Coordinates of C-alpha atoms and ligand atoms in Angstrom, one line a residue:
M1 CA 21.3 -14.3 16.2
N2 CA 21.8 -12.5 12.8
V3 CA 19.3 -9.7 12.4
Y4 CA 18.6 -7.7 9.3
F5 CA 16.8 -4.4 9.9
D6 CA 17.9 -2.5 6.8
N7 CA 14.8 -3.2 4.6
A8 CA 14.5 0.4 3.4
A9 CA 17.9 -0.1 1.8
T10 CA 16.9 -3.4 0.2
T11 CA 14.7 -6.4 1.0
P12 CA 15.5 -10.1 0.7
L13 CA 14.1 -11.8 -2.4
D14 CA 10.9 -13.8 -1.8
P15 CA 11.3 -17.5 -2.8
E16 CA 8.0 -17.3 -4.7
V17 CA 9.5 -14.5 -6.8
L18 CA 12.7 -16.4 -7.4
E19 CA 10.6 -19.4 -8.7
A20 CA 8.8 -17.1 -11.1
M21 CA 12.1 -15.7 -12.4
L22 CA 14.0 -18.9 -12.8
P23 CA 12.6 -20.1 -16.2
F24 CA 13.7 -16.7 -17.7
L25 CA 17.3 -17.4 -16.5
Q26 CA 17.3 -20.9 -17.7
T27 CA 15.0 -22.1 -20.5
H28 CA 13.1 -18.9 -21.7
Y29 CA 16.1 -17.0 -23.1
G30 CA 14.6 -15.5 -26.3
N31 CA 15.1 -11.8 -27.1
P32 CA 11.7 -10.2 -26.6
S33 CA 12.2 -8.2 -29.8
S34 CA 12.7 -11.3 -31.9
I35 CA 9.7 -12.4 -33.9
H36 CA 10.3 -16.1 -33.6
G37 CA 8.7 -18.4 -31.1
P38 CA 11.3 -18.1 -28.2
G39 CA 11.2 -14.3 -28.6
R40 CA 7.4 -14.1 -28.6
Q41 CA 7.2 -16.3 -25.5
V42 CA 9.4 -13.8 -23.6
R43 CA 7.6 -10.8 -25.1
A44 CA 4.3 -12.3 -23.8
A45 CA 5.8 -12.6 -20.3
I46 CA 6.8 -8.9 -20.3
E47 CA 3.4 -7.8 -21.4
N48 CA 1.7 -10.0 -18.8
A49 CA 4.0 -8.4 -16.2
R50 CA 3.0 -5.0 -17.4
K51 CA -0.7 -5.9 -17.2
T52 CA -0.2 -7.2 -13.6
V53 CA 1.5 -4.0 -12.5
A54 CA -1.1 -1.8 -14.2
H55 CA -4.0 -3.7 -12.8
L56 CA -2.6 -3.5 -9.2
I57 CA -2.3 0.3 -9.3
N58 CA -5.5 0.7 -11.4
A59 CA -3.6 2.0 -14.4
A60 CA -3.7 1.0 -18.1
P61 CA -0.8 -1.3 -19.3
A62 CA 0.4 1.5 -21.7
E63 CA 1.0 3.8 -18.7
I64 CA 3.7 1.5 -17.3
V65 CA 7.3 1.8 -18.5
F66 CA 9.9 -0.7 -17.1
T67 CA 13.2 0.8 -16.0
S68 CA 16.4 -0.2 -14.3
G69 CA 15.0 0.9 -10.9
G70 CA 13.7 3.9 -9.0
T71 CA 16.6 6.2 -9.8
E72 CA 16.1 5.8 -13.5
A73 CA 12.4 6.3 -13.2
D74 CA 12.9 9.5 -11.2
N75 CA 15.4 10.8 -13.8
Y76 CA 13.2 9.9 -16.7
A77 CA 10.1 11.6 -15.2
A78 CA 12.0 14.8 -14.2
C79 CA 14.3 15.2 -17.3
G80 CA 11.7 14.0 -19.7
T81 CA 8.9 16.3 -18.5
V82 CA 11.0 19.4 -18.1
R83 CA 12.7 19.0 -21.5
T84 CA 9.6 17.8 -23.5
L85 CA 7.3 20.4 -22.2
G86 CA 9.9 23.1 -21.8
L87 CA 9.0 23.8 -18.2
R88 CA 11.1 26.5 -16.7
H89 CA 10.5 25.9 -13.0
G90 CA 10.8 23.0 -10.6
I91 CA 9.7 22.5 -6.9
T92 CA 11.1 19.9 -4.6
S93 CA 12.2 19.7 -1.0
K94 CA 15.6 19.2 0.7
L95 CA 14.3 16.0 2.2
E96 CA 14.0 14.1 -1.1
H97 CA 16.2 11.1 -2.0
H98 CA 19.2 12.0 -4.1
A99 CA 17.6 10.3 -7.1
V100 CA 15.3 13.3 -7.2
L101 CA 17.3 16.0 -5.5
H102 CA 20.4 15.6 -7.6
T103 CA 18.4 15.3 -10.8
M104 CA 16.5 18.5 -10.1
Q105 CA 19.7 20.3 -9.1
A106 CA 21.3 19.1 -12.4
L107 CA 18.4 20.6 -14.4
E108 CA 18.9 23.8 -12.5
K109 CA 22.6 23.8 -13.0
S110 CA 22.3 23.3 -16.8
G111 CA 20.0 26.3 -16.9
E112 CA 17.0 24.3 -18.0
M113 CA 14.9 25.4 -15.1
Q114 CA 14.8 27.4 -11.9
L115 CA 14.5 25.4 -8.7
S116 CA 12.5 26.2 -5.5
Y117 CA 12.6 24.3 -2.3
L118 CA 9.4 23.8 -0.3
R119 CA 9.6 24.8 3.3
H120 CA 9.1 22.2 6.0
D121 CA 9.1 22.3 9.8
A122 CA 11.6 20.7 12.2
Q123 CA 9.8 17.3 12.0
G124 CA 9.9 17.5 8.2
R125 CA 6.2 18.2 7.6
L126 CA 5.9 20.0 4.3
D127 CA 4.4 23.5 4.2
L128 CA 1.6 23.2 1.7
A129 CA 0.7 26.9 1.9
H130 CA 4.2 27.6 0.6
L131 CA 3.5 25.2 -2.3
E132 CA 0.3 27.3 -3.1
E133 CA 2.4 30.4 -3.0
L134 CA 5.2 29.1 -5.2
L135 CA 2.8 27.7 -7.8
A136 CA 0.7 30.9 -7.9
T137 CA 3.7 32.9 -9.0
N138 CA 5.4 30.3 -11.2
P139 CA 3.1 28.6 -13.7
R140 CA 4.4 25.7 -15.8
T141 CA 6.1 23.9 -13.0
F142 CA 7.4 20.4 -12.4
V143 CA 6.7 19.4 -8.8
S144 CA 8.5 16.4 -7.3
L145 CA 7.7 15.4 -3.7
M146 CA 8.1 11.9 -2.3
H147 CA 5.4 9.8 -0.7
A148 CA 7.5 8.5 2.2
N149 CA 10.9 9.6 3.2
N150 CA 13.4 6.7 3.1
E151 CA 15.5 8.0 6.1
I152 CA 12.9 9.2 8.6
G153 CA 9.7 7.6 7.3
N154 CA 7.6 10.8 7.1
L155 CA 4.5 10.3 4.9
N156 CA 3.3 13.2 2.7
D157 CA -0.3 13.7 1.8
L158 CA -0.3 12.9 -1.9
A159 CA -4.0 13.7 -2.3
A160 CA -3.5 17.2 -0.9
I161 CA -0.3 17.9 -2.8
G162 CA -1.8 16.6 -6.1
E163 CA -4.9 18.6 -5.7
I164 CA -2.9 21.8 -5.3
C165 CA -0.7 20.9 -8.3
A166 CA -3.8 20.1 -10.5
R167 CA -5.4 23.4 -9.6
H168 CA -2.3 25.2 -10.8
Q169 CA -1.8 22.9 -13.9
A170 CA 1.6 21.8 -12.5
V171 CA 3.0 18.4 -13.4
F172 CA 3.2 16.3 -10.2
H173 CA 5.7 13.5 -9.9
T174 CA 6.0 11.5 -6.6
D175 CA 8.8 9.2 -5.7
T176 CA 6.8 6.2 -4.3
V177 CA 9.8 3.9 -4.1
Q178 CA 9.4 3.4 -0.3
T179 CA 5.6 2.9 -0.4
M180 CA 5.1 0.9 -3.5
G181 CA 4.2 -2.6 -2.4
H182 CA 3.5 -1.4 1.2
Y183 CA 0.4 0.8 0.5
K184 CA -2.3 0.4 -2.1
H185 CA -1.8 3.1 -4.8
D186 CA -4.8 3.7 -7.0
V187 CA -4.1 6.2 -9.8
Q188 CA -7.8 6.7 -10.5
Q189 CA -8.0 8.2 -7.0
L190 CA -4.6 9.9 -6.7
P191 CA -4.1 13.2 -8.6
V192 CA -0.6 12.4 -9.7
N193 CA 1.1 12.4 -13.1
F194 CA 3.9 10.0 -12.2
L195 CA 4.5 7.2 -9.7
V196 CA 7.6 5.1 -9.3
G197 CA 8.3 1.6 -8.1
S198 CA 11.6 -0.3 -7.4
A199 CA 11.3 -4.1 -7.1
H200 CA 14.1 -4.6 -4.5
K201 CA 12.1 -2.6 -2.0
F202 CA 9.3 -5.1 -1.9
H203 CA 11.1 -8.5 -2.0
G204 CA 11.8 -8.4 -5.8
P205 CA 15.1 -8.4 -7.6
K206 CA 17.5 -5.4 -7.7
G207 CA 18.0 -3.4 -10.9
V208 CA 14.4 -3.2 -12.1
G209 CA 11.7 -0.7 -11.5
F210 CA 8.9 1.1 -13.3
L211 CA 7.5 4.5 -14.0
Y212 CA 3.7 5.0 -14.1
R213 CA 3.1 7.8 -16.6
R214 CA -0.5 9.1 -16.8
A215 CA -1.9 8.7 -20.3
G216 CA -1.5 11.9 -22.3
Q217 CA 1.6 12.9 -20.3
T218 CA 4.2 13.5 -23.0
V219 CA 7.8 12.6 -22.0
D220 CA 10.7 12.0 -24.2
A221 CA 12.8 8.9 -23.6
L222 CA 15.9 9.3 -21.4
I223 CA 17.7 6.4 -23.0
Q224 CA 18.0 6.4 -26.7
G225 CA 18.4 3.4 -29.0
G226 CA 16.0 0.7 -30.0
S227 CA 12.2 0.8 -29.9
Q228 CA 11.7 -1.2 -26.7
E229 CA 9.0 -0.1 -24.2
R230 CA 7.1 1.6 -27.1
N231 CA 10.1 3.9 -27.8
Q232 CA 10.1 5.1 -24.2
R233 CA 13.1 3.2 -22.9
A234 CA 15.7 1.7 -25.3
G235 CA 17.7 -1.5 -24.5
T236 CA 17.0 -5.2 -24.3
E237 CA 14.6 -5.7 -21.4
N238 CA 15.6 -7.1 -18.1
V239 CA 13.2 -9.9 -18.6
Y240 CA 13.7 -12.0 -15.4
G241 CA 13.8 -8.7 -13.4
I242 CA 10.5 -7.5 -14.9
V243 CA 8.8 -10.9 -14.3
G244 CA 10.2 -10.9 -10.7
L245 CA 9.0 -7.3 -10.2
A246 CA 5.4 -8.1 -11.2
K247 CA 5.3 -11.3 -9.1
A248 CA 6.7 -9.4 -6.1
L249 CA 4.1 -6.6 -6.4
E250 CA 1.3 -9.2 -6.8
I251 CA 2.4 -10.9 -3.6
A252 CA 2.8 -7.6 -1.8
Y253 CA -0.8 -6.6 -2.7
R254 CA -2.1 -10.1 -1.9
D255 CA -0.6 -10.1 1.6
M256 CA -0.5 -6.4 2.4
D257 CA -3.0 -6.1 5.2
E258 CA -1.4 -9.0 7.1
H259 CA 2.1 -7.7 6.6
Q260 CA 1.2 -4.1 7.6
R261 CA -0.4 -5.4 10.8
H262 CA 2.7 -7.5 11.6
I263 CA 5.3 -4.8 10.8
Q264 CA 3.4 -2.0 12.6
A265 CA 3.3 -4.2 15.7
L266 CA 7.1 -4.7 15.5
K267 CA 7.5 -0.9 15.1
D268 CA 5.3 -0.3 18.1
R269 CA 7.3 -2.8 20.1
F270 CA 10.6 -1.1 19.1
I271 CA 9.3 2.3 20.2
S272 CA 8.1 1.2 23.6
K273 CA 11.1 -1.0 24.3
L274 CA 13.5 1.8 23.3
R275 CA 11.7 4.3 25.5
A276 CA 11.9 1.9 28.4
E277 CA 15.6 0.9 27.9
I278 CA 17.3 4.1 26.8
A279 CA 17.0 7.3 28.7
G280 CA 16.7 10.4 26.4
V281 CA 15.8 8.4 23.3
E282 CA 13.9 10.4 20.7
F283 CA 12.6 9.8 17.2
N284 CA 13.5 11.8 14.1
G285 CA 10.8 13.4 12.0
T286 CA 7.3 12.0 12.5
S287 CA 8.8 8.5 12.7
A288 CA 7.1 7.5 16.0
E289 CA 3.7 9.0 15.0
A290 CA 1.3 6.4 13.7
G291 CA -0.5 7.4 10.6
Q292 CA 2.1 10.1 9.8
S293 CA 4.9 7.7 9.2
L294 CA 5.8 4.7 7.0
Y295 CA 5.2 1.6 9.1
T296 CA 8.4 -0.1 7.9
V297 CA 10.8 2.7 9.1
L298 CA 11.8 3.9 12.5
S299 CA 14.5 6.6 12.8
V300 CA 15.9 6.6 16.3
S301 CA 17.8 9.6 17.8
L302 CA 20.1 8.6 20.5
P303 CA 21.5 10.8 23.3
P304 CA 25.0 12.2 23.0
S305 CA 27.5 9.5 23.8
A306 CA 31.1 8.4 23.1
F307 CA 29.5 5.4 21.4
N308 CA 27.7 7.4 18.8
E309 CA 30.7 7.5 16.4
M310 CA 30.8 3.7 16.4
L311 CA 27.0 2.9 16.6
L312 CA 26.8 1.0 13.3
F313 CA 30.0 -0.8 13.8
N314 CA 29.1 -1.9 17.3
L315 CA 25.7 -3.2 16.1
D316 CA 27.3 -4.9 13.1
I317 CA 29.8 -6.8 15.3
N318 CA 26.8 -8.0 17.3
R319 CA 25.2 -9.1 14.0
V320 CA 22.5 -6.4 13.8
A321 CA 22.4 -4.8 10.3
V322 CA 21.0 -1.3 10.2
S323 CA 21.6 2.0 8.5
G324 CA 22.9 5.1 10.3
G325 CA 22.7 8.7 9.6
S326 CA 24.3 11.7 11.0
A327 CA 23.7 15.4 10.8
C328 CA 27.5 15.9 10.5
T329 CA 28.4 17.3 7.0
S330 CA 32.2 17.5 7.2
G331 CA 35.0 15.4 5.9
A332 CA 34.7 11.9 4.6
N333 CA 31.5 11.4 6.7
A334 CA 29.2 13.3 4.4
G335 CA 26.3 12.8 6.7
S336 CA 22.6 12.8 6.1
H337 CA 21.3 15.6 4.0
V338 CA 17.8 14.8 5.5
L339 CA 18.9 15.1 9.1
S340 CA 20.9 18.2 8.3
A341 CA 17.8 19.8 6.7
L342 CA 15.9 19.1 9.8
G343 CA 18.6 20.8 11.9
C344 CA 19.3 17.7 14.0
D345 CA 21.8 18.0 16.8
P346 CA 25.1 16.4 15.4
A347 CA 26.0 15.2 18.9
R348 CA 23.1 12.8 18.9
G349 CA 23.4 9.4 17.1
T350 CA 20.9 8.1 14.5
I351 CA 19.9 4.6 13.7
R352 CA 17.3 3.7 11.1
F353 CA 15.6 0.4 11.8
S354 CA 13.6 -0.7 8.7
M355 CA 11.5 -3.8 8.9
S356 CA 10.0 -6.4 6.6
K357 CA 7.5 -9.2 6.8
Y358 CA 10.4 -11.6 7.6
N359 CA 11.3 -9.8 10.9
T360 CA 10.2 -11.2 14.3
E361 CA 9.5 -9.9 17.9
A362 CA 12.6 -11.8 19.1
E363 CA 14.7 -9.9 16.6
V364 CA 13.4 -6.6 17.9
D365 CA 14.1 -7.6 21.5
Y366 CA 17.7 -8.6 20.5
A367 CA 18.4 -5.4 18.6
V368 CA 17.1 -3.2 21.5
E369 CA 19.2 -5.2 23.9
Q370 CA 22.4 -4.7 21.9
L371 CA 21.7 -1.0 21.6
A372 CA 20.8 -0.5 25.2
K373 CA 24.1 -2.1 26.3
M374 CA 25.9 0.9 24.8
Y375 CA 23.9 3.4 26.8
A376 CA 23.7 1.6 30.1
Ligands
PLP401 N1 13.9 6.9 -4.0 C1 13.8 6.5 -2.8 C2 12.9 7.2 -1.8 C3 14.6 5.4 -2.3 O1 14.6 5.0 -1.1 C4 15.5 4.8 -3.3 C5 16.4 3.7 -2.9 O2 16.9 3.7 -1.8 C6 15.5 5.3 -4.6 C7 14.7 6.3 -5.0 C8 16.4 4.7 -5.7 O3 15.9 3.5 -6.1 P1 16.8 2.4 -6.8 O4 17.6 1.8 -5.8 O5 15.8 1.4 -7.4 O6 17.5 3.1 -7.9

């Protein structure tokens, strides 16, 4: 059996999405900036995709800017806001994806802003009283805190964070790459200035994403050149990617309840089987706590063992594809900055199982069986 449990890294393309994309790789090849018929046909497809994405998150089409993915959207929101508004202070946490963390650190290094890190506990729960404190003494701040952590699955309370930011007139960007297409985001309800999506995390193609930018939020373009994306993002559009992204998000919203039930059941099965089969197994962050954790991600902490160095390799030769993570920060094995920030014991092994709608109970059983063999 070949098993793929690395869906937080990327998901397989949905065949329905491929079908929607194919005409734009074959017959509909016009440049969307051209004014002739073939160009206009392609332009219309991009604008329809924008309307679809906007409608799903309850935004206006003009608030959606297509990008090359989540990383670019995060960079664009952070650099664009800090530079355009001349903000002098940023807040993030050490648990963010590098797309945010390294961008914020680069803005600090260039002297454009000061950076503060929000405190969190050993499970990675953010200290919102600290956020209040930091904002009270630092007006004009750019805050970037993710919705769900890609390594440990912790879910942050966007409504609570957004409310604090709004009260202090801070600009709030949230990296929703891991939750877009898995939870329903409604920007009329959420007090956020920016949201992010990346198609390959919800069964769309790689290399395409979007930034939701609330109307009135001024941000200068990150990529200079032509006037594409209403002067917000230069470069000929990734047309088939954009069409695929919109289709993938439409399917994700259409089938969300069913998929959520299915995947949560797989996660529950993983947790109970691992507890039954492996003595001393634990879960990182709030990974095993329903309601506080992304239902697609389970971060497993394994007891110290001679096998821990070879965990991923051993699973891979048994045809189980997963991601690892280690708190070790030395040498070539740079380790996980998230597990290090949580102060995890480097002697323990970490495996991240991340699931999708395509996974089955039999695959969960097979993966647990392969892992349990190493700890027997
Ligand atoms: N943010 C988070 C939380 C992610 O998990 C990822 C991808 O792993 C990214 C940003 C980067 O997205 P992309 O691969 O589209 O650049």
